[in-house]
PDB file of C-alpha atoms in Angstrom:
ATOM      1  CA  GLY A   1     -19.998  60.022  10.884  1.00 88.00           C
ATOM      2  CA  GLU A   2     -20.170  58.743   7.387  1.00 91.00           C
ATOM      3  CA  ASN A   3     -23.499  56.294   6.269  1.00 95.00           C
ATOM      4  CA  VAL A   4     -23.390  54.249   3.289  1.00 97.00           C
ATOM      5  CA  GLU A   5     -26.432  52.974   1.867  1.00 98.00           C
ATOM      6  CA  GLN A   6     -26.451  50.526  -1.035  1.00 98.00           C
ATOM      7  CA  HIS A   7     -29.223  49.445  -3.092  1.00 98.00           C
ATOM      8  CA  PRO A   8     -30.456  46.783  -4.368  1.00 98.00           C
ATOM      9  CA  SER A   9     -29.323  44.044  -1.696  1.00 97.00           C
ATOM     10  CA  THR A  10     -30.136  41.548  -4.278  1.00 98.00           C
ATOM     11  CA  LEU A  11     -29.963  41.674  -8.275  1.00 98.00           C
ATOM     12  CA  SER A  12     -30.875  39.113 -10.778  1.00 98.00           C
ATOM     13  CA  VAL A  13     -29.967  39.823 -14.512  1.00 98.00           C
ATOM     14  CA  GLN A  14     -29.807  38.290 -17.758  1.00 98.00           C
ATOM     15  CA  GLU A  15     -26.698  37.059 -19.319  1.00 98.00           C
ATOM     16  CA  GLY A  16     -25.448  39.960 -21.591  1.00 98.00           C
ATOM     17  CA  ASP A  17     -27.708  42.565 -19.887  1.00 98.00           C
ATOM     18  CA  SER A  18     -26.356  45.588 -17.865  1.00 98.00           C
ATOM     19  CA  ALA A  19     -26.214  45.632 -13.950  1.00 98.00           C
ATOM     20  CA  VAL A  20     -26.297  48.701 -11.952  1.00 98.00           C
ATOM     21  CA  ILE A  21     -25.680  48.827  -8.472  1.00 98.00           C
ATOM     22  CA  LYS A  22     -26.229  52.288  -6.589  1.00 98.00           C
ATOM     23  CA  CYS A  23     -24.698  53.895  -3.307  1.00 98.00           C
ATOM     24  CA  THR A  24     -25.376  56.966  -1.439  1.00 98.00           C
ATOM     25  CA  TYR A  25     -23.096  58.514   1.177  1.00 97.00           C
ATOM     26  CA  SER A  26     -23.485  61.234   3.877  1.00 97.00           C
ATOM     27  CA  ASP A  27     -20.501  63.012   4.817  1.00 95.00           C
ATOM     28  CA  SER A  28     -19.484  65.496   1.992  1.00 93.00           C
ATOM     29  CA  ALA A  29     -15.579  65.006   3.215  1.00 92.00           C
ATOM     30  CA  SER A  30     -15.512  61.607   1.704  1.00 94.00           C
ATOM     31  CA  ASN A  31     -13.547  61.963  -1.397  1.00 92.00           C
ATOM     32  CA  TYR A  32     -12.589  58.049  -2.240  1.00 92.00           C
ATOM     33  CA  PHE A  33     -15.212  55.739  -3.471  1.00 95.00           C
ATOM     34  CA  PRO A  34     -13.940  52.081  -4.312  1.00 94.00           C
ATOM     35  CA  TRP A  35     -15.878  48.815  -5.283  1.00 97.00           C
ATOM     36  CA  TYR A  36     -15.101  45.565  -4.453  1.00 97.00           C
ATOM     37  CA  LYS A  37     -16.226  42.068  -5.405  1.00 98.00           C
ATOM     38  CA  GLN A  38     -16.659  39.195  -3.173  1.00 98.00           C
ATOM     39  CA  GLU A  39     -16.825  35.709  -5.111  1.00 97.00           C
ATOM     40  CA  LEU A  40     -18.099  32.930  -2.349  1.00 94.00           C
ATOM     41  CA  GLY A  41     -15.853  32.077   0.057  1.00 93.00           C
ATOM     42  CA  LYS A  42     -13.546  34.287  -1.081  1.00 96.00           C
ATOM     43  CA  ARG A  43     -11.869  37.543   0.195  1.00 97.00           C
ATOM     44  CA  PRO A  44     -13.321  41.084  -1.370  1.00 97.00           C
ATOM     45  CA  GLN A  45     -11.282  42.234  -4.615  1.00 95.00           C
ATOM     46  CA  LEU A  46     -10.992  45.754  -5.448  1.00 93.00           C
ATOM     47  CA  ILE A  47     -12.493  46.035  -9.188  1.00 95.00           C
ATOM     48  CA  ILE A  48     -12.680  49.708  -9.723  1.00 94.00           C
ATOM     49  CA  ASP A  49     -12.504  53.031  -7.720  1.00 91.00           C
ATOM     50  CA  ILE A  50     -13.103  56.945  -8.024  1.00 92.00           C
ATOM     51  CA  ARG A  51     -11.833  59.529  -6.694  1.00 89.00           C
ATOM     52  CA  SER A  52     -13.927  63.087  -5.952  1.00 87.00           C
ATOM     53  CA  ASN A  53     -11.848  65.138  -8.639  1.00 84.00           C
ATOM     54  CA  VAL A  54     -13.429  62.852 -11.499  1.00 85.00           C
ATOM     55  CA  GLY A  55     -17.100  62.083 -12.353  1.00 91.00           C
ATOM     56  CA  GLU A  56     -16.562  58.987 -14.197  1.00 95.00           C
ATOM     57  CA  LYS A  57     -14.463  55.851 -14.247  1.00 94.00           C
ATOM     58  CA  LYS A  58     -14.445  53.359 -16.906  1.00 96.00           C
ATOM     59  CA  ASP A  59     -12.275  49.952 -17.095  1.00 93.00           C
ATOM     60  CA  GLN A  60     -13.667  47.463 -19.677  1.00 96.00           C
ATOM     61  CA  ARG A  61     -17.089  46.272 -19.018  1.00 97.00           C
ATOM     62  CA  ILE A  62     -17.162  48.302 -15.707  1.00 98.00           C
ATOM     63  CA  ALA A  63     -17.780  52.062 -14.964  1.00 98.00           C
ATOM     64  CA  VAL A  64     -18.446  53.695 -11.909  1.00 98.00           C
ATOM     65  CA  THR A  65     -20.118  57.425 -11.890  1.00 97.00           C
ATOM     66  CA  LEU A  66     -19.957  59.880  -9.185  1.00 97.00           C
ATOM     67  CA  ASN A  67     -22.418  62.688  -8.617  1.00 96.00           C
ATOM     68  CA  LYS A  68     -20.653  64.487  -5.777  1.00 94.00           C
ATOM     69  CA  THR A  69     -23.728  67.236  -5.524  1.00 94.00           C
ATOM     70  CA  ALA A  70     -26.371  64.400  -4.908  1.00 95.00           C
ATOM     71  CA  LYS A  71     -23.815  62.253  -2.565  1.00 96.00           C
ATOM     72  CA  HIS A  72     -24.147  59.007  -4.739  1.00 96.00           C
ATOM     73  CA  PHE A  73     -22.156  56.697  -6.850  1.00 98.00           C
ATOM     74  CA  SER A  74     -22.987  53.695  -9.134  1.00 98.00           C
ATOM     75  CA  LEU A  75     -21.310  50.709 -10.399  1.00 98.00           C
ATOM     76  CA  HIS A  76     -22.582  49.711 -14.001  1.00 98.00           C
ATOM     77  CA  ILE A  77     -21.507  46.347 -15.285  1.00 98.00           C
ATOM     78  CA  THR A  78     -22.404  45.874 -19.128  1.00 98.00           C
ATOM     79  CA  GLU A  79     -22.455  42.527 -21.117  1.00 98.00           C
ATOM     80  CA  THR A  80     -22.763  40.792 -17.862  1.00 98.00           C
ATOM     81  CA  GLN A  81     -21.467  37.212 -17.696  1.00 98.00           C
ATOM     82  CA  PRO A  82     -22.037  34.423 -15.255  1.00 97.00           C
ATOM     83  CA  GLU A  83     -18.525  34.950 -13.847  1.00 97.00           C
ATOM     84  CA  ASP A  84     -20.032  38.362 -12.588  1.00 98.00           C
ATOM     85  CA  SER A  85     -21.775  36.586 -10.098  1.00 98.00           C
ATOM     86  CA  ALA A  86     -20.800  37.620  -6.435  1.00 98.00           C
ATOM     87  CA  VAL A  87     -21.109  40.167  -3.903  1.00 98.00           C
ATOM     88  CA  TYR A  88     -20.437  43.862  -4.939  1.00 98.00           C
ATOM     89  CA  PHE A  89     -19.502  46.226  -1.981  1.00 98.00           C
ATOM     90  CA  CYS A  90     -19.332  49.919  -2.332  1.00 98.00           C
ATOM     91  CA  ALA A  91     -17.276  52.324   0.151  1.00 97.00           C
ATOM     92  CA  ALA A  92     -16.646  55.706   0.945  1.00 96.00           C
ATOM     93  CA  GLY A  93     -13.905  57.364   2.903  1.00 93.00           C
ATOM     94  CA  ASP A  94     -11.533  60.313   3.011  1.00 88.00           C
ATOM     95  CA  SER A  95      -7.680  60.690   2.765  1.00 76.00           C
ATOM     96  CA  GLY A  96      -7.139  60.919   6.074  1.00 77.00           C
ATOM     97  CA  ASN A  97      -6.997  58.026   8.857  1.00 82.00           C
ATOM     98  CA  THR A  98     -10.664  57.472   9.266  1.00 87.00           C
ATOM     99  CA  PRO A  99     -11.541  54.033   7.994  1.00 93.00           C
ATOM    100  CA  LEU A 100     -13.709  53.407   4.799  1.00 94.00           C
ATOM    101  CA  VAL A 101     -17.371  52.992   5.426  1.00 95.00           C
ATOM    102  CA  PHE A 102     -18.885  49.865   3.441  1.00 97.00           C
ATOM    103  CA  GLY A 103     -22.298  49.373   2.093  1.00 97.00           C
ATOM    104  CA  LYS A 104     -24.211  46.408   3.296  1.00 97.00           C
ATOM    105  CA  GLY A 105     -23.564  44.579  -0.253  1.00 98.00           C
ATOM    106  CA  THR A 106     -25.223  43.483  -3.406  1.00 98.00           C
ATOM    107  CA  ARG A 107     -25.779  39.856  -4.360  1.00 98.00           C
ATOM    108  CA  LEU A 108     -25.481  39.804  -8.066  1.00 98.00           C
ATOM    109  CA  SER A 109     -26.546  36.567  -9.946  1.00 98.00           C
ATOM    110  CA  VAL A 110     -26.072  36.488 -13.765  1.00 98.00           C
ATOM    111  CA  ILE A 111     -28.219  33.807 -15.394  1.00 96.00           C
ATOM    112  CA  ALA A 112     -27.208  32.076 -18.316  1.00 92.00           C
TER     113      ALA A 112
ATOM    114  CA  SER B   1       4.696  44.589  -4.940  1.00 72.00           C
ATOM    115  CA  GLN B   2       2.596  44.394  -1.559  1.00 76.00           C
ATOM    116  CA  THR B   3       1.551  41.000  -0.001  1.00 89.00           C
ATOM    117  CA  ILE B   4      -0.708  40.584   2.861  1.00 94.00           C
ATOM    118  CA  HIS B   5      -0.716  36.889   4.805  1.00 96.00           C
ATOM    119  CA  GLN B   6      -3.278  35.662   7.044  1.00 97.00           C
ATOM    120  CA  TRP B   7      -3.005  32.734   9.094  1.00 95.00           C
ATOM    121  CA  PRO B   8      -4.444  30.147   9.904  1.00 95.00           C
ATOM    122  CA  ALA B   9      -6.724  29.852   7.006  1.00 96.00           C
ATOM    123  CA  THR B  10      -9.417  27.981   8.966  1.00 97.00           C
ATOM    124  CA  LEU B  11      -9.973  27.422  12.404  1.00 97.00           C
ATOM    125  CA  VAL B  12     -12.427  25.355  14.766  1.00 98.00           C
ATOM    126  CA  GLN B  13     -12.175  26.076  18.113  1.00 97.00           C
ATOM    127  CA  PRO B  14     -14.289  25.383  21.129  1.00 98.00           C
ATOM    128  CA  VAL B  15     -16.439  27.923  23.394  1.00 97.00           C
ATOM    129  CA  GLY B  16     -14.326  29.208  25.749  1.00 97.00           C
ATOM    130  CA  SER B  17     -11.145  28.764  24.066  1.00 97.00           C
ATOM    131  CA  PRO B  18      -8.734  31.665  23.408  1.00 97.00           C
ATOM    132  CA  LEU B  19      -7.992  32.733  19.980  1.00 97.00           C
ATOM    133  CA  SER B  20      -4.971  34.311  18.155  1.00 97.00           C
ATOM    134  CA  LEU B  21      -5.197  35.236  14.417  1.00 98.00           C
ATOM    135  CA  GLU B  22      -2.110  36.798  12.606  1.00 97.00           C
ATOM    136  CA  CYS B  23      -1.901  39.139   9.515  1.00 97.00           C
ATOM    137  CA  THR B  24       1.384  40.237   8.119  1.00 97.00           C
ATOM    138  CA  VAL B  25       2.153  42.710   5.308  1.00 95.00           C
ATOM    139  CA  GLU B  26       5.253  42.805   3.100  1.00 92.00           C
ATOM    140  CA  GLY B  27       6.186  45.472   0.790  1.00 87.00           C
ATOM    141  CA  THR B  28       5.014  48.252   2.190  1.00 85.00           C
ATOM    142  CA  SER B  29       6.189  50.459   5.430  1.00 85.00           C
ATOM    143  CA  ASN B  30       3.612  52.100   7.965  1.00 87.00           C
ATOM    144  CA  PRO B  31       0.352  50.847   6.686  1.00 90.00           C
ATOM    145  CA  ASN B  32      -3.134  51.464   7.800  1.00 92.00           C
ATOM    146  CA  LEU B  33      -4.365  48.118   9.279  1.00 95.00           C
ATOM    147  CA  TYR B  34      -7.782  46.831   9.690  1.00 96.00           C
ATOM    148  CA  TRP B  35      -9.646  43.757  11.208  1.00 97.00           C
ATOM    149  CA  TYR B  36     -12.999  43.102   9.880  1.00 97.00           C
ATOM    150  CA  ARG B  37     -15.288  40.147  10.665  1.00 96.00           C
ATOM    151  CA  GLN B  38     -18.182  38.467   8.091  1.00 96.00           C
ATOM    152  CA  ALA B  39     -20.856  36.507   9.404  1.00 93.00           C
ATOM    153  CA  ALA B  40     -22.237  34.323   6.700  1.00 89.00           C
ATOM    154  CA  GLY B  41     -23.835  35.780   4.290  1.00 87.00           C
ATOM    155  CA  ARG B  42     -23.626  39.160   5.653  1.00 91.00           C
ATOM    156  CA  GLY B  43     -21.635  42.502   5.198  1.00 94.00           C
ATOM    157  CA  LEU B  44     -18.132  43.713   6.521  1.00 96.00           C
ATOM    158  CA  GLN B  45     -18.073  44.742  10.133  1.00 94.00           C
ATOM    159  CA  LEU B  46     -15.141  46.636  11.121  1.00 95.00           C
ATOM    160  CA  LEU B  47     -13.600  45.391  14.695  1.00 96.00           C
ATOM    161  CA  PHE B  48     -10.677  47.258  15.011  1.00 96.00           C
ATOM    162  CA  TYR B  49      -7.953  49.527  13.097  1.00 95.00           C
ATOM    163  CA  SER B  50      -4.344  50.578  13.548  1.00 96.00           C
ATOM    164  CA  VAL B  51      -2.541  53.874  12.122  1.00 93.00           C
ATOM    165  CA  GLY B  52       0.901  52.891  13.787  1.00 93.00           C
ATOM    166  CA  ILE B  53       2.601  50.726  16.255  1.00 95.00           C
ATOM    167  CA  GLY B  54       0.905  50.185  19.521  1.00 93.00           C
ATOM    168  CA  GLN B  55      -1.968  52.207  18.354  1.00 95.00           C
ATOM    169  CA  ILE B  56      -5.408  50.247  18.165  1.00 95.00           C
ATOM    170  CA  SER B  57      -9.075  51.837  17.667  1.00 93.00           C
ATOM    171  CA  SER B  58     -11.796  49.710  18.424  1.00 91.00           C
ATOM    172  CA  GLU B  59     -15.085  49.915  16.523  1.00 88.00           C
ATOM    173  CA  VAL B  60     -17.088  47.335  18.558  1.00 83.00           C
ATOM    174  CA  PRO B  61     -17.123  46.366  22.409  1.00 67.00           C
ATOM    175  CA  GLN B  62     -16.641  42.868  22.177  1.00 79.00           C
ATOM    176  CA  ASN B  63     -14.685  39.943  23.763  1.00 90.00           C
ATOM    177  CA  LEU B  64     -11.951  40.418  21.484  1.00 95.00           C
ATOM    178  CA  SER B  65      -8.950  42.561  21.206  1.00 96.00           C
ATOM    179  CA  ALA B  66      -6.344  43.662  18.923  1.00 97.00           C
ATOM    180  CA  SER B  67      -2.451  44.487  19.067  1.00 97.00           C
ATOM    181  CA  ARG B  68       0.120  45.806  16.719  1.00 97.00           C
ATOM    182  CA  PRO B  69       3.474  44.926  17.724  1.00 96.00           C
ATOM    183  CA  GLN B  70       5.178  45.418  14.719  1.00 96.00           C
ATOM    184  CA  ASP B  71       5.013  48.246  11.782  1.00 95.00           C
ATOM    185  CA  ARG B  72       3.264  45.313   9.512  1.00 94.00           C
ATOM    186  CA  GLN B  73       2.158  43.003  12.083  1.00 97.00           C
ATOM    187  CA  PHE B  74      -1.457  43.029  13.479  1.00 97.00           C
ATOM    188  CA  ILE B  75      -3.039  40.281  15.982  1.00 98.00           C
ATOM    189  CA  LEU B  76      -6.484  39.886  16.683  1.00 97.00           C
ATOM    190  CA  SER B  77      -6.942  37.963  20.045  1.00 97.00           C
ATOM    191  CA  SER B  78      -9.518  36.716  22.343  1.00 96.00           C
ATOM    192  CA  LYS B  79      -9.074  35.025  26.275  1.00 96.00           C
ATOM    193  CA  LYS B  80     -12.994  33.263  25.527  1.00 96.00           C
ATOM    194  CA  LEU B  81     -14.348  32.627  22.369  1.00 96.00           C
ATOM    195  CA  LEU B  82     -18.249  32.755  22.348  1.00 95.00           C
ATOM    196  CA  LEU B  83     -20.315  31.087  19.745  1.00 95.00           C
ATOM    197  CA  SER B  84     -21.151  34.345  18.205  1.00 93.00           C
ATOM    198  CA  ASP B  85     -17.357  34.868  17.065  1.00 95.00           C
ATOM    199  CA  SER B  86     -17.861  32.490  14.228  1.00 96.00           C
ATOM    200  CA  GLY B  87     -17.214  34.032  11.006  1.00 97.00           C
ATOM    201  CA  PHE B  88     -14.875  35.087   8.288  1.00 98.00           C
ATOM    202  CA  TYR B  89     -12.194  37.206   9.640  1.00 98.00           C
ATOM    203  CA  LEU B  90     -10.582  39.400   7.327  1.00 98.00           C
ATOM    204  CA  CYS B  91      -7.453  41.546   7.855  1.00 98.00           C
ATOM    205  CA  ALA B  92      -6.933  44.759   5.289  1.00 96.00           C
ATOM    206  CA  TRP B  93      -4.487  47.359   4.790  1.00 93.00           C
ATOM    207  CA  ARG B  94      -4.416  50.719   3.316  1.00 91.00           C
ATOM    208  CA  GLY B  95      -0.972  52.141   2.451  1.00 78.00           C
ATOM    209  CA  ARG B  96      -0.234  55.735   2.878  1.00 67.00           C
ATOM    210  CA  ARG B  97       1.663  58.187   0.796  1.00 62.00           C
ATOM    211  CA  GLY B  98       2.361  61.375   2.687  1.00 59.00           C
ATOM    212  CA  ARG B  99      -0.813  62.295   4.855  1.00 57.00           C
ATOM    213  CA  PHE B 100      -3.226  60.644   2.212  1.00 58.00           C
ATOM    214  CA  GLN B 101      -4.500  56.846   2.410  1.00 64.00           C
ATOM    215  CA  GLU B 102      -4.121  54.980  -0.610  1.00 79.00           C
ATOM    216  CA  THR B 103      -6.204  51.715  -1.874  1.00 85.00           C
ATOM    217  CA  GLN B 104      -7.391  49.248   0.836  1.00 91.00           C
ATOM    218  CA  TYR B 105      -6.681  45.686  -0.299  1.00 92.00           C
ATOM    219  CA  PHE B 106      -7.904  42.672   1.895  1.00 96.00           C
ATOM    220  CA  GLY B 107      -5.855  39.409   3.096  1.00 96.00           C
ATOM    221  CA  PRO B 108      -7.013  36.087   2.004  1.00 97.00           C
ATOM    222  CA  GLY B 109      -9.112  35.735   5.347  1.00 97.00           C
ATOM    223  CA  THR B 110      -9.238  33.297   8.330  1.00 97.00           C
ATOM    224  CA  ARG B 111     -12.611  31.224   8.641  1.00 97.00           C
ATOM    225  CA  LEU B 112     -13.457  30.673  12.278  1.00 97.00           C
ATOM    226  CA  LEU B 113     -15.843  28.155  13.508  1.00 97.00           C
ATOM    227  CA  VAL B 114     -16.917  28.059  17.584  1.00 97.00           C
ATOM    228  CA  LEU B 115     -18.454  25.251  18.947  1.00 97.00           C
TER     229      LEU B 115
END
């Protein structure tokens, strides 16, 4: 089955700097890769996702890149702000009924 | 638009008591439904998922069970709670378009404390 590894587990950056979170997956059949942001005490919220037919997707300060050959994908947050502080989860899955497999999460702290 | 509801929002229960958490989805039909548990400061543990009425797949052997009596209703139950059942319980749904799954969304969650 699928296995998703996420690094780092914690990340501290200065406000205005960029943050990068990386995930690797094992199942070459996976073709859908979402990222979720979870603020303290709240539900995970989808912030961006990418499908295997594209290599990069951007939404304002957030971008995701996918390298299918190497089986890894990354979340990039530019010009970080204190409100970006949260736990971020990556996930991988296919188009069938198999559940998404989540990484263990990255706790991002943006220091003002 | 689609909406997912969970109740109750918070629950404090004694060890050995029963549990019933409910999740309902509006604005979609035939979704895939999921129950996750999240211990404090930890990741998302998939407990059960369902691809249709009466169809339940269990991911972990637990004193928990799940049922899907209606297309958009998913229930998590226990006959006797353990201390280790404390956590944040999240229901999630994933829509389907033909054979393909779409984006997954989480409900607001139920915070359970077993004492």
